[in-house]
Amino acid sequence: MGLVNHTVVTHFILLGIPDADGLQTILFITFLAFYLCTLLGNLLIFSAIVADPRLRPPMYFFLCNLFMLDIGISSISIPKYLTMLWGQSRVISLSGCMPQVFFGHFLGSTECLLYTVMAYDRYVAICHPLRYLPIMNRRVCALLASGTWITSSFHATILTSLTFMLPYCGSNVVNDFFCDIFPVVKLACADTFIIETVTLTNIGLVPMTCFVLMLASYIRIIYSILNMNSAKGWRKAASTCASHLVVVTLFFGPCALIYTQPQPSKVLMTAVQIFGNVVTPMLNPAIYTLRNKEVKAALKKLRGAQMPAC
């Protein structure tokens, strides 16, 4: 009976970034530049790895998965936000909001699981170098990679289904620049205890499990590195893990910053979302290629192949 006086919501209005009035042009140029750099950087290195037959070790296979994820993550919210900044259209339909929620959690969970798989790959490479290729064969790599995508699809499907099974019949103003579970669920005109509990449990369980597994891998890696007699071997082992440690820190650091705050402010939450959806996908290709001679050589080869012969 309480729903009679309410209108069923068919669309949402995104408020965007807080306190950004008058900065639309600057934000449009900044977000567009970041998005183009993300697309070009990830596609360029992905193409270089695929085109070079020498880059077939498991590490590069997992990197290709990561670069595809980065393109997807940046594409969830940035195009819509650019549309908002350019045309002042803040409206998103219910059917348009649903994919943002699904792919946000699908790709985010996949990336978290993929970092764990990559940590295991580094563990095998350093702690069992002679058995690395037999252990991390193509079948195992394909199973590990597909497992991350399939597991995350179930995770995202459950959360998205629970979110949009709720009735929305009151306010339709989403206090964010894209659709996410908590800002959307706040607008539901029903009890949200189940979805909030399931969401908090899943979102907390997946990163914590991944973090513990990565920590176990790197404890073994550090132990093996410390026991190496060769300084050259020590430097090589450390350098192979450095890039992965940097991207893992960029992934988990902002999350830890939020969850260690008793009541994180909206400004902090927005900054972390922007960093994870906009900045990190652009930085990952550079982090993995700055000190990687093989990828640099593949990029030069790809550039040479694209130049017309005289």
PDB file of C-alpha atoms in Angstrom:
ATOM      1  CA  MET A   1       0.000   0.000   0.000  1.00  0.00           C
ATOM      2  CA  GLY A   2       2.921   2.312   0.661  1.00  0.00           C
ATOM      3  CA  LEU A   3       3.966   2.131  -2.989  1.00  0.00           C
ATOM      4  CA  VAL A   4       0.723   3.589  -4.337  1.00  0.00           C
ATOM      5  CA  ASN A   5       1.784   7.219  -3.974  1.00  0.00           C
ATOM      6  CA  HIS A   6       5.159   6.694  -5.655  1.00  0.00           C
ATOM      7  CA  THR A   7       6.130   6.649  -9.327  1.00  0.00           C
ATOM      8  CA  VAL A   8       8.081   3.632 -10.551  1.00  0.00           C
ATOM      9  CA  VAL A   9      11.612   4.705 -11.495  1.00  0.00           C
ATOM     10  CA  THR A  10      12.567   4.057 -15.140  1.00  0.00           C
ATOM     11  CA  HIS A  11      15.733   6.154 -15.185  1.00  0.00           C
ATOM     12  CA  PHE A  12      18.298   7.686 -12.842  1.00  0.00           C
ATOM     13  CA  ILE A  13      19.950  11.089 -12.708  1.00  0.00           C
ATOM     14  CA  LEU A  14      23.710  11.045 -12.051  1.00  0.00           C
ATOM     15  CA  LEU A  15      24.927  13.974  -9.969  1.00  0.00           C
ATOM     16  CA  GLY A  16      28.523  13.544 -11.131  1.00  0.00           C
ATOM     17  CA  ILE A  17      31.644  14.561  -9.208  1.00  0.00           C
ATOM     18  CA  PRO A  18      30.923  16.637  -6.088  1.00  0.00           C
ATOM     19  CA  ASP A  19      31.796  20.352  -6.116  1.00  0.00           C
ATOM     20  CA  ALA A  20      32.669  20.307  -9.819  1.00  0.00           C
ATOM     21  CA  ASP A  21      30.400  23.135 -10.980  1.00  0.00           C
ATOM     22  CA  GLY A  22      32.187  25.407 -13.431  1.00  0.00           C
ATOM     23  CA  LEU A  23      34.925  22.829 -14.108  1.00  0.00           C
ATOM     24  CA  GLN A  24      33.115  20.918 -16.844  1.00  0.00           C
ATOM     25  CA  THR A  25      35.521  21.916 -19.642  1.00  0.00           C
ATOM     26  CA  ILE A  26      38.651  21.115 -17.624  1.00  0.00           C
ATOM     27  CA  LEU A  27      37.201  17.797 -16.466  1.00  0.00           C
ATOM     28  CA  PHE A  28      36.119  16.899 -20.010  1.00  0.00           C
ATOM     29  CA  ILE A  29      39.603  17.501 -21.429  1.00  0.00           C
ATOM     30  CA  THR A  30      41.279  15.676 -18.523  1.00  0.00           C
ATOM     31  CA  PHE A  31      39.026  12.613 -18.601  1.00  0.00           C
ATOM     32  CA  LEU A  32      39.169  12.431 -22.402  1.00  0.00           C
ATOM     33  CA  ALA A  33      42.973  12.584 -22.361  1.00  0.00           C
ATOM     34  CA  PHE A  34      43.187   9.845 -19.726  1.00  0.00           C
ATOM     35  CA  TYR A  35      40.716   7.667 -21.607  1.00  0.00           C
ATOM     36  CA  LEU A  36      42.494   8.019 -24.955  1.00  0.00           C
ATOM     37  CA  CYS A  37      45.860   7.292 -23.327  1.00  0.00           C
ATOM     38  CA  THR A  38      44.355   4.211 -21.676  1.00  0.00           C
ATOM     39  CA  LEU A  39      42.921   2.908 -24.942  1.00  0.00           C
ATOM     40  CA  LEU A  40      46.011   3.627 -27.022  1.00  0.00           C
ATOM     41  CA  GLY A  41      48.500   2.401 -24.422  1.00  0.00           C
ATOM     42  CA  ASN A  42      46.751  -0.880 -23.661  1.00  0.00           C
ATOM     43  CA  LEU A  43      45.881  -1.638 -27.291  1.00  0.00           C
ATOM     44  CA  LEU A  44      49.414  -0.826 -28.467  1.00  0.00           C
ATOM     45  CA  ILE A  45      51.155  -3.103 -25.972  1.00  0.00           C
ATOM     46  CA  PHE A  46      48.514  -5.824 -26.394  1.00  0.00           C
ATOM     47  CA  SER A  47      49.118  -5.746 -30.167  1.00  0.00           C
ATOM     48  CA  ALA A  48      52.894  -5.824 -29.698  1.00  0.00           C
ATOM     49  CA  ILE A  49      52.707  -8.884 -27.422  1.00  0.00           C
ATOM     50  CA  VAL A  50      50.329 -10.754 -29.723  1.00  0.00           C
ATOM     51  CA  ALA A  51      52.403  -9.947 -32.824  1.00  0.00           C
ATOM     52  CA  ASP A  52      55.773 -11.007 -31.366  1.00  0.00           C
ATOM     53  CA  PRO A  53      56.191 -14.818 -31.265  1.00  0.00           C
ATOM     54  CA  ARG A  54      58.982 -14.450 -28.674  1.00  0.00           C
ATOM     55  CA  LEU A  55      56.535 -13.133 -26.076  1.00  0.00           C
ATOM     56  CA  ARG A  56      54.811 -16.421 -25.344  1.00  0.00           C
ATOM     57  CA  PRO A  57      55.749 -17.052 -21.665  1.00  0.00           C
ATOM     58  CA  PRO A  58      52.749 -17.239 -19.283  1.00  0.00           C
ATOM     59  CA  MET A  59      53.507 -13.782 -17.857  1.00  0.00           C
ATOM     60  CA  TYR A  60      52.670 -12.115 -21.176  1.00  0.00           C
ATOM     61  CA  PHE A  61      49.497 -14.161 -21.559  1.00  0.00           C
ATOM     62  CA  PHE A  62      48.278 -12.850 -18.207  1.00  0.00           C
ATOM     63  CA  LEU A  63      49.373  -9.325 -19.134  1.00  0.00           C
ATOM     64  CA  CYS A  64      47.156  -9.457 -22.228  1.00  0.00           C
ATOM     65  CA  ASN A  65      44.233 -10.353 -19.964  1.00  0.00           C
ATOM     66  CA  LEU A  66      45.111  -7.430 -17.697  1.00  0.00           C
ATOM     67  CA  PHE A  67      45.275  -4.961 -20.582  1.00  0.00           C
ATOM     68  CA  MET A  68      41.840  -6.075 -21.811  1.00  0.00           C
ATOM     69  CA  LEU A  69      40.491  -5.609 -18.293  1.00  0.00           C
ATOM     70  CA  ASP A  70      41.955  -2.103 -18.078  1.00  0.00           C
ATOM     71  CA  ILE A  71      40.234  -1.104 -21.317  1.00  0.00           C
ATOM     72  CA  GLY A  72      36.950  -2.501 -20.037  1.00  0.00           C
ATOM     73  CA  ILE A  73      37.187  -0.880 -16.599  1.00  0.00           C
ATOM     74  CA  SER A  74      37.895   2.558 -18.034  1.00  0.00           C
ATOM     75  CA  SER A  75      35.046   2.152 -20.530  1.00  0.00           C
ATOM     76  CA  ILE A  76      32.399   1.460 -17.873  1.00  0.00           C
ATOM     77  CA  SER A  77      32.012   5.008 -16.627  1.00  0.00           C
ATOM     78  CA  ILE A  78      34.195   7.431 -18.624  1.00  0.00           C
ATOM     79  CA  PRO A  79      32.211   7.561 -21.911  1.00  0.00           C
ATOM     80  CA  LYS A  80      28.968   8.273 -20.049  1.00  0.00           C
ATOM     81  CA  TYR A  81      30.637  10.880 -17.860  1.00  0.00           C
ATOM     82  CA  LEU A  82      32.149  12.562 -20.920  1.00  0.00           C
ATOM     83  CA  THR A  83      28.643  12.690 -22.403  1.00  0.00           C
ATOM     84  CA  MET A  84      27.406  14.313 -19.205  1.00  0.00           C
ATOM     85  CA  LEU A  85      30.184  16.912 -19.289  1.00  0.00           C
ATOM     86  CA  TRP A  86      29.723  17.661 -22.994  1.00  0.00           C
ATOM     87  CA  GLY A  87      25.957  17.648 -23.336  1.00  0.00           C
ATOM     88  CA  GLN A  88      24.881  18.186 -19.718  1.00  0.00           C
ATOM     89  CA  SER A  89      22.790  15.013 -19.970  1.00  0.00           C
ATOM     90  CA  ARG A  90      22.832  13.373 -16.560  1.00  0.00           C
ATOM     91  CA  VAL A  91      20.054  10.874 -17.269  1.00  0.00           C
ATOM     92  CA  ILE A  92      20.778   7.136 -17.496  1.00  0.00           C
ATOM     93  CA  SER A  93      18.065   4.554 -18.029  1.00  0.00           C
ATOM     94  CA  LEU A  94      17.506   1.629 -15.696  1.00  0.00           C
ATOM     95  CA  SER A  95      18.681  -0.705 -18.470  1.00  0.00           C
ATOM     96  CA  GLY A  96      21.773   1.472 -18.912  1.00  0.00           C
ATOM     97  CA  CYS A  97      22.524   1.519 -15.193  1.00  0.00           C
ATOM     98  CA  MET A  98      22.410  -2.256 -14.886  1.00  0.00           C
ATOM     99  CA  PRO A  99      25.420  -2.951 -17.174  1.00  0.00           C
ATOM    100  CA  GLN A 100      27.508  -0.383 -15.284  1.00  0.00           C
ATOM    101  CA  VAL A 101      26.835  -2.203 -12.009  1.00  0.00           C
ATOM    102  CA  PHE A 102      27.458  -5.638 -13.539  1.00  0.00           C
ATOM    103  CA  PHE A 103      30.636  -4.848 -15.462  1.00  0.00           C
ATOM    104  CA  GLY A 104      32.029  -2.712 -12.659  1.00  0.00           C
ATOM    105  CA  HIS A 105      32.004  -5.661 -10.266  1.00  0.00           C
ATOM    106  CA  PHE A 106      32.704  -8.268 -12.947  1.00  0.00           C
ATOM    107  CA  LEU A 107      35.853  -6.602 -14.251  1.00  0.00           C
ATOM    108  CA  GLY A 108      36.995  -5.370 -10.829  1.00  0.00           C
ATOM    109  CA  SER A 109      36.722  -8.856  -9.335  1.00  0.00           C
ATOM    110  CA  THR A 110      38.422 -10.398 -12.381  1.00  0.00           C
ATOM    111  CA  GLU A 111      41.342  -7.995 -12.049  1.00  0.00           C
ATOM    112  CA  CYS A 112      41.706  -8.807  -8.349  1.00  0.00           C
ATOM    113  CA  LEU A 113      41.747 -12.552  -9.075  1.00  0.00           C
ATOM    114  CA  LEU A 114      44.116 -12.068 -12.013  1.00  0.00           C
ATOM    115  CA  TYR A 115      46.646 -10.277  -9.799  1.00  0.00           C
ATOM    116  CA  THR A 116      46.539 -13.338  -7.532  1.00  0.00           C
ATOM    117  CA  VAL A 117      47.175 -15.669 -10.478  1.00  0.00           C
ATOM    118  CA  MET A 118      50.063 -13.450 -11.618  1.00  0.00           C
ATOM    119  CA  ALA A 119      51.565 -13.599  -8.111  1.00  0.00           C
ATOM    120  CA  TYR A 120      51.411 -17.409  -8.289  1.00  0.00           C
ATOM    121  CA  ASP A 121      53.050 -17.253 -11.730  1.00  0.00           C
ATOM    122  CA  ARG A 122      55.928 -15.188 -10.279  1.00  0.00           C
ATOM    123  CA  TYR A 123      56.214 -17.637  -7.375  1.00  0.00           C
ATOM    124  CA  VAL A 124      56.626 -20.602  -9.738  1.00  0.00           C
ATOM    125  CA  ALA A 125      59.066 -18.682 -11.959  1.00  0.00           C
ATOM    126  CA  ILE A 126      61.364 -17.746  -9.067  1.00  0.00           C
ATOM    127  CA  CYS A 127      60.989 -20.652  -6.649  1.00  0.00           C
ATOM    128  CA  HIS A 128      60.797 -23.434  -9.274  1.00  0.00           C
ATOM    129  CA  PRO A 129      62.609 -22.010 -12.339  1.00  0.00           C
ATOM    130  CA  LEU A 130      63.526 -25.389 -13.858  1.00  0.00           C
ATOM    131  CA  ARG A 131      59.923 -26.604 -13.726  1.00  0.00           C
ATOM    132  CA  TYR A 132      58.331 -23.261 -14.594  1.00  0.00           C
ATOM    133  CA  LEU A 133      57.218 -24.020 -18.157  1.00  0.00           C
ATOM    134  CA  PRO A 134      55.988 -27.580 -17.424  1.00  0.00           C
ATOM    135  CA  ILE A 135      53.965 -26.297 -14.451  1.00  0.00           C
ATOM    136  CA  MET A 136      52.653 -23.151 -16.150  1.00  0.00           C
ATOM    137  CA  ASN A 137      51.828 -24.805 -19.467  1.00  0.00           C
ATOM    138  CA  ARG A 138      49.227 -23.459 -21.872  1.00  0.00           C
ATOM    139  CA  ARG A 139      46.427 -25.592 -20.466  1.00  0.00           C
ATOM    140  CA  VAL A 140      47.091 -24.484 -16.888  1.00  0.00           C
ATOM    141  CA  CYS A 141      47.335 -20.814 -17.922  1.00  0.00           C
ATOM    142  CA  ALA A 142      44.072 -21.040 -19.868  1.00  0.00           C
ATOM    143  CA  LEU A 143      42.320 -22.687 -16.908  1.00  0.00           C
ATOM    144  CA  LEU A 144      43.622 -20.089 -14.446  1.00  0.00           C
ATOM    145  CA  ALA A 145      42.667 -17.158 -16.675  1.00  0.00           C
ATOM    146  CA  SER A 146      39.229 -18.527 -17.583  1.00  0.00           C
ATOM    147  CA  GLY A 147      38.644 -19.356 -13.919  1.00  0.00           C
ATOM    148  CA  THR A 148      39.093 -15.706 -12.962  1.00  0.00           C
ATOM    149  CA  TRP A 149      36.592 -14.554 -15.604  1.00  0.00           C
ATOM    150  CA  ILE A 150      33.995 -17.250 -14.838  1.00  0.00           C
ATOM    151  CA  THR A 151      34.188 -16.843 -11.057  1.00  0.00           C
ATOM    152  CA  SER A 152      33.816 -13.074 -11.361  1.00  0.00           C
ATOM    153  CA  SER A 153      30.832 -13.430 -13.685  1.00  0.00           C
ATOM    154  CA  PHE A 154      28.967 -15.382 -10.995  1.00  0.00           C
ATOM    155  CA  HIS A 155      30.002 -12.807  -8.385  1.00  0.00           C
ATOM    156  CA  ALA A 156      28.737  -9.892 -10.502  1.00  0.00           C
ATOM    157  CA  THR A 157      25.560 -11.678 -11.595  1.00  0.00           C
ATOM    158  CA  ILE A 158      24.503 -12.334  -7.993  1.00  0.00           C
ATOM    159  CA  LEU A 159      25.130  -8.735  -6.906  1.00  0.00           C
ATOM    160  CA  THR A 160      23.457  -7.202  -9.967  1.00  0.00           C
ATOM    161  CA  SER A 161      20.419  -9.478  -9.719  1.00  0.00           C
ATOM    162  CA  LEU A 162      19.899  -8.668  -6.040  1.00  0.00           C
ATOM    163  CA  THR A 163      20.306  -4.954  -6.751  1.00  0.00           C
ATOM    164  CA  PHE A 164      17.742  -4.697  -9.544  1.00  0.00           C
ATOM    165  CA  MET A 165      15.233  -7.098  -8.039  1.00  0.00           C
ATOM    166  CA  LEU A 166      14.502  -4.304  -5.568  1.00  0.00           C
ATOM    167  CA  PRO A 167      11.661  -1.884  -6.384  1.00  0.00           C
ATOM    168  CA  TYR A 168      12.691   1.691  -7.207  1.00  0.00           C
ATOM    169  CA  CYS A 169       9.793   4.041  -6.812  1.00  0.00           C
ATOM    170  CA  GLY A 170      11.021   7.149  -4.970  1.00  0.00           C
ATOM    171  CA  SER A 171      13.984   9.413  -5.641  1.00  0.00           C
ATOM    172  CA  ASN A 172      16.003   8.670  -8.765  1.00  0.00           C
ATOM    173  CA  VAL A 173      19.043  10.871  -8.055  1.00  0.00           C
ATOM    174  CA  VAL A 174      22.307   8.848  -7.837  1.00  0.00           C
ATOM    175  CA  ASN A 175      24.937  10.690  -5.838  1.00  0.00           C
ATOM    176  CA  ASP A 176      27.825   9.561  -8.057  1.00  0.00           C
ATOM    177  CA  PHE A 177      29.193   9.911 -11.587  1.00  0.00           C
ATOM    178  CA  PHE A 178      28.260   6.331 -12.519  1.00  0.00           C
ATOM    179  CA  CYS A 179      25.972   3.566 -11.275  1.00  0.00           C
ATOM    180  CA  ASP A 180      27.323   1.475  -8.432  1.00  0.00           C
ATOM    181  CA  ILE A 181      25.527  -0.782  -5.977  1.00  0.00           C
ATOM    182  CA  PHE A 182      25.496   1.320  -2.823  1.00  0.00           C
ATOM    183  CA  PRO A 183      24.445   4.676  -4.377  1.00  0.00           C
ATOM    184  CA  VAL A 184      21.696   2.882  -6.328  1.00  0.00           C
ATOM    185  CA  VAL A 185      20.472   0.671  -3.479  1.00  0.00           C
ATOM    186  CA  LYS A 186      19.999   3.741  -1.278  1.00  0.00           C
ATOM    187  CA  LEU A 187      17.169   4.748  -3.622  1.00  0.00           C
ATOM    188  CA  ALA A 188      15.229   1.481  -3.256  1.00  0.00           C
ATOM    189  CA  CYS A 189      11.856   1.647  -1.531  1.00  0.00           C
ATOM    190  CA  ALA A 190      12.263  -1.728   0.192  1.00  0.00           C
ATOM    191  CA  ASP A 191      14.395  -3.399   2.831  1.00  0.00           C
ATOM    192  CA  THR A 192      18.013  -3.437   1.579  1.00  0.00           C
ATOM    193  CA  PHE A 193      19.545  -5.460   4.429  1.00  0.00           C
ATOM    194  CA  ILE A 194      20.095  -8.616   2.343  1.00  0.00           C
ATOM    195  CA  ILE A 195      21.735  -6.902  -0.630  1.00  0.00           C
ATOM    196  CA  GLU A 196      23.920  -4.721   1.580  1.00  0.00           C
ATOM    197  CA  THR A 197      25.033  -7.723   3.666  1.00  0.00           C
ATOM    198  CA  VAL A 198      25.747  -9.886   0.607  1.00  0.00           C
ATOM    199  CA  THR A 199      27.572  -7.032  -1.142  1.00  0.00           C
ATOM    200  CA  LEU A 200      29.748  -6.192   1.841  1.00  0.00           C
ATOM    201  CA  THR A 201      30.535  -9.880   2.395  1.00  0.00           C
ATOM    202  CA  ASN A 202      31.419 -10.555  -1.255  1.00  0.00           C
ATOM    203  CA  ILE A 203      33.342  -7.333  -1.797  1.00  0.00           C
ATOM    204  CA  GLY A 204      35.266  -7.928   1.421  1.00  0.00           C
ATOM    205  CA  LEU A 205      35.816 -11.667   0.941  1.00  0.00           C
ATOM    206  CA  VAL A 206      37.211 -11.569  -2.603  1.00  0.00           C
ATOM    207  CA  PRO A 207      39.975  -8.966  -2.020  1.00  0.00           C
ATOM    208  CA  MET A 208      40.907 -10.396   1.396  1.00  0.00           C
ATOM    209  CA  THR A 209      41.251 -13.924  -0.013  1.00  0.00           C
ATOM    210  CA  CYS A 210      43.308 -12.626  -2.935  1.00  0.00           C
ATOM    211  CA  PHE A 211      45.485 -10.540  -0.614  1.00  0.00           C
ATOM    212  CA  VAL A 212      46.242 -13.519   1.646  1.00  0.00           C
ATOM    213  CA  LEU A 213      47.138 -15.736  -1.329  1.00  0.00           C
ATOM    214  CA  MET A 214      49.374 -13.022  -2.820  1.00  0.00           C
ATOM    215  CA  LEU A 215      51.016 -12.457   0.548  1.00  0.00           C
ATOM    216  CA  ALA A 216      51.755 -16.186   0.838  1.00  0.00           C
ATOM    217  CA  SER A 217      53.265 -16.197  -2.661  1.00  0.00           C
ATOM    218  CA  TYR A 218      55.503 -13.222  -1.961  1.00  0.00           C
ATOM    219  CA  ILE A 219      56.657 -14.567   1.405  1.00  0.00           C
ATOM    220  CA  ARG A 220      57.947 -17.632  -0.446  1.00  0.00           C
ATOM    221  CA  ILE A 221      59.419 -15.437  -3.187  1.00  0.00           C
ATOM    222  CA  ILE A 222      61.261 -13.208  -0.688  1.00  0.00           C
ATOM    223  CA  TYR A 223      62.567 -16.284   1.120  1.00  0.00           C
ATOM    224  CA  SER A 224      63.910 -17.696  -2.165  1.00  0.00           C
ATOM    225  CA  ILE A 225      65.481 -14.378  -3.175  1.00  0.00           C
ATOM    226  CA  LEU A 226      67.257 -14.030   0.174  1.00  0.00           C
ATOM    227  CA  ASN A 227      68.717 -17.529  -0.250  1.00  0.00           C
ATOM    228  CA  MET A 228      70.154 -16.770  -3.691  1.00  0.00           C
ATOM    229  CA  ASN A 229      73.938 -16.715  -3.846  1.00  0.00           C
ATOM    230  CA  SER A 230      74.150 -14.807  -7.119  1.00  0.00           C
ATOM    231  CA  ALA A 231      73.710 -11.029  -7.025  1.00  0.00           C
ATOM    232  CA  LYS A 232      72.668 -11.116 -10.685  1.00  0.00           C
ATOM    233  CA  GLY A 233      69.999 -13.701  -9.939  1.00  0.00           C
ATOM    234  CA  TRP A 234      68.812 -11.653  -6.975  1.00  0.00           C
ATOM    235  CA  ARG A 235      68.431  -8.529  -9.120  1.00  0.00           C
ATOM    236  CA  LYS A 236      66.665 -10.426 -11.910  1.00  0.00           C
ATOM    237  CA  ALA A 237      64.212 -12.071  -9.510  1.00  0.00           C
ATOM    238  CA  ALA A 238      63.497  -8.783  -7.751  1.00  0.00           C
ATOM    239  CA  SER A 239      62.951  -6.933 -11.048  1.00  0.00           C
ATOM    240  CA  THR A 240      60.439  -9.532 -12.285  1.00  0.00           C
ATOM    241  CA  CYS A 241      58.290  -8.901  -9.202  1.00  0.00           C
ATOM    242  CA  ALA A 242      58.689  -5.120  -8.997  1.00  0.00           C
ATOM    243  CA  SER A 243      56.081  -4.239 -11.643  1.00  0.00           C
ATOM    244  CA  HIS A 244      53.513  -6.622 -10.194  1.00  0.00           C
ATOM    245  CA  LEU A 245      54.052  -5.275  -6.680  1.00  0.00           C
ATOM    246  CA  VAL A 246      53.530  -1.704  -7.914  1.00  0.00           C
ATOM    247  CA  VAL A 247      50.214  -2.441  -9.669  1.00  0.00           C
ATOM    248  CA  VAL A 248      48.989  -4.516  -6.709  1.00  0.00           C
ATOM    249  CA  THR A 249      49.795  -1.588  -4.401  1.00  0.00           C
ATOM    250  CA  LEU A 250      47.884   0.768  -6.711  1.00  0.00           C
ATOM    251  CA  PHE A 251      44.936  -1.640  -6.666  1.00  0.00           C
ATOM    252  CA  PHE A 252      44.748  -2.428  -2.941  1.00  0.00           C
ATOM    253  CA  GLY A 253      46.110   0.849  -1.568  1.00  0.00           C
ATOM    254  CA  PRO A 254      43.042   3.011  -2.320  1.00  0.00           C
ATOM    255  CA  CYS A 255      40.731   0.244  -1.055  1.00  0.00           C
ATOM    256  CA  ALA A 256      42.655   0.059   2.217  1.00  0.00           C
ATOM    257  CA  LEU A 257      42.467   3.853   2.481  1.00  0.00           C
ATOM    258  CA  ILE A 258      38.669   3.716   2.364  1.00  0.00           C
ATOM    259  CA  TYR A 259      38.081   0.733   4.614  1.00  0.00           C
ATOM    260  CA  THR A 260      40.426   2.007   7.343  1.00  0.00           C
ATOM    261  CA  GLN A 261      38.361   5.179   7.659  1.00  0.00           C
ATOM    262  CA  PRO A 262      35.427   4.955  10.124  1.00  0.00           C
ATOM    263  CA  GLN A 263      33.290   7.233   7.947  1.00  0.00           C
ATOM    264  CA  PRO A 264      35.009   7.985   4.613  1.00  0.00           C
ATOM    265  CA  SER A 265      33.933  11.275   3.069  1.00  0.00           C
ATOM    266  CA  LYS A 266      32.221  11.487  -0.306  1.00  0.00           C
ATOM    267  CA  VAL A 267      35.217  13.399  -1.683  1.00  0.00           C
ATOM    268  CA  LEU A 268      37.579  10.582  -0.652  1.00  0.00           C
ATOM    269  CA  MET A 269      35.280   7.929  -2.106  1.00  0.00           C
ATOM    270  CA  THR A 270      35.043   9.812  -5.407  1.00  0.00           C
ATOM    271  CA  ALA A 271      38.812  10.322  -5.559  1.00  0.00           C
ATOM    272  CA  VAL A 272      39.405   6.593  -5.040  1.00  0.00           C
ATOM    273  CA  GLN A 273      36.820   5.711  -7.708  1.00  0.00           C
ATOM    274  CA  ILE A 274      38.430   8.079 -10.196  1.00  0.00           C
ATOM    275  CA  PHE A 275      41.875   6.694  -9.412  1.00  0.00           C
ATOM    276  CA  GLY A 276      40.712   3.093  -9.880  1.00  0.00           C
ATOM    277  CA  ASN A 277      38.575   3.670 -12.980  1.00  0.00           C
ATOM    278  CA  VAL A 278      40.593   6.356 -14.755  1.00  0.00           C
ATOM    279  CA  VAL A 279      44.198   6.615 -13.564  1.00  0.00           C
ATOM    280  CA  THR A 280      45.240   3.018 -12.803  1.00  0.00           C
ATOM    281  CA  PRO A 281      44.141   1.551 -16.183  1.00  0.00           C
ATOM    282  CA  MET A 282      46.337   4.156 -17.880  1.00  0.00           C
ATOM    283  CA  LEU A 283      49.361   3.540 -15.627  1.00  0.00           C
ATOM    284  CA  ASN A 284      49.451  -0.267 -15.812  1.00  0.00           C
ATOM    285  CA  PRO A 285      50.837  -0.529 -19.388  1.00  0.00           C
ATOM    286  CA  ALA A 286      53.598   1.977 -18.584  1.00  0.00           C
ATOM    287  CA  ILE A 287      54.527   0.207 -15.338  1.00  0.00           C
ATOM    288  CA  TYR A 288      54.883  -3.140 -17.068  1.00  0.00           C
ATOM    289  CA  THR A 289      56.896  -1.823 -20.033  1.00  0.00           C
ATOM    290  CA  LEU A 290      59.234   0.828 -18.593  1.00  0.00           C
ATOM    291  CA  ARG A 291      61.849  -1.750 -17.554  1.00  0.00           C
ATOM    292  CA  ASN A 292      60.840  -4.646 -19.793  1.00  0.00           C
ATOM    293  CA  LYS A 293      63.344  -5.006 -22.637  1.00  0.00           C
ATOM    294  CA  GLU A 294      61.328  -7.698 -24.417  1.00  0.00           C
ATOM    295  CA  VAL A 295      58.185  -5.555 -24.634  1.00  0.00           C
ATOM    296  CA  LYS A 296      60.213  -2.511 -25.711  1.00  0.00           C
ATOM    297  CA  ALA A 297      61.761  -4.580 -28.496  1.00  0.00           C
ATOM    298  CA  ALA A 298      58.298  -5.828 -29.532  1.00  0.00           C
ATOM    299  CA  LEU A 299      56.998  -2.250 -29.645  1.00  0.00           C
ATOM    300  CA  LYS A 300      59.909  -1.188 -31.855  1.00  0.00           C
ATOM    301  CA  LYS A 301      59.271  -4.172 -34.096  1.00  0.00           C
ATOM    302  CA  LEU A 302      55.577  -3.331 -34.319  1.00  0.00           C
ATOM    303  CA  ARG A 303      56.352   0.308 -35.101  1.00  0.00           C
ATOM    304  CA  GLY A 304      58.811  -0.785 -37.807  1.00  0.00           C
ATOM    305  CA  ALA A 305      56.235  -3.125 -39.333  1.00  0.00           C
ATOM    306  CA  GLN A 306      53.664  -0.338 -39.532  1.00  0.00           C
ATOM    307  CA  MET A 307      56.029   2.084 -41.289  1.00  0.00           C
ATOM    308  CA  PRO A 308      55.697   1.911 -45.078  1.00  0.00           C
ATOM    309  CA  ALA A 309      58.742   0.745 -46.997  1.00  0.00           C
ATOM    310  CA  CYS A 310      60.509   3.371 -49.110  1.00  0.00           C
TER     311      CYS A 310
END
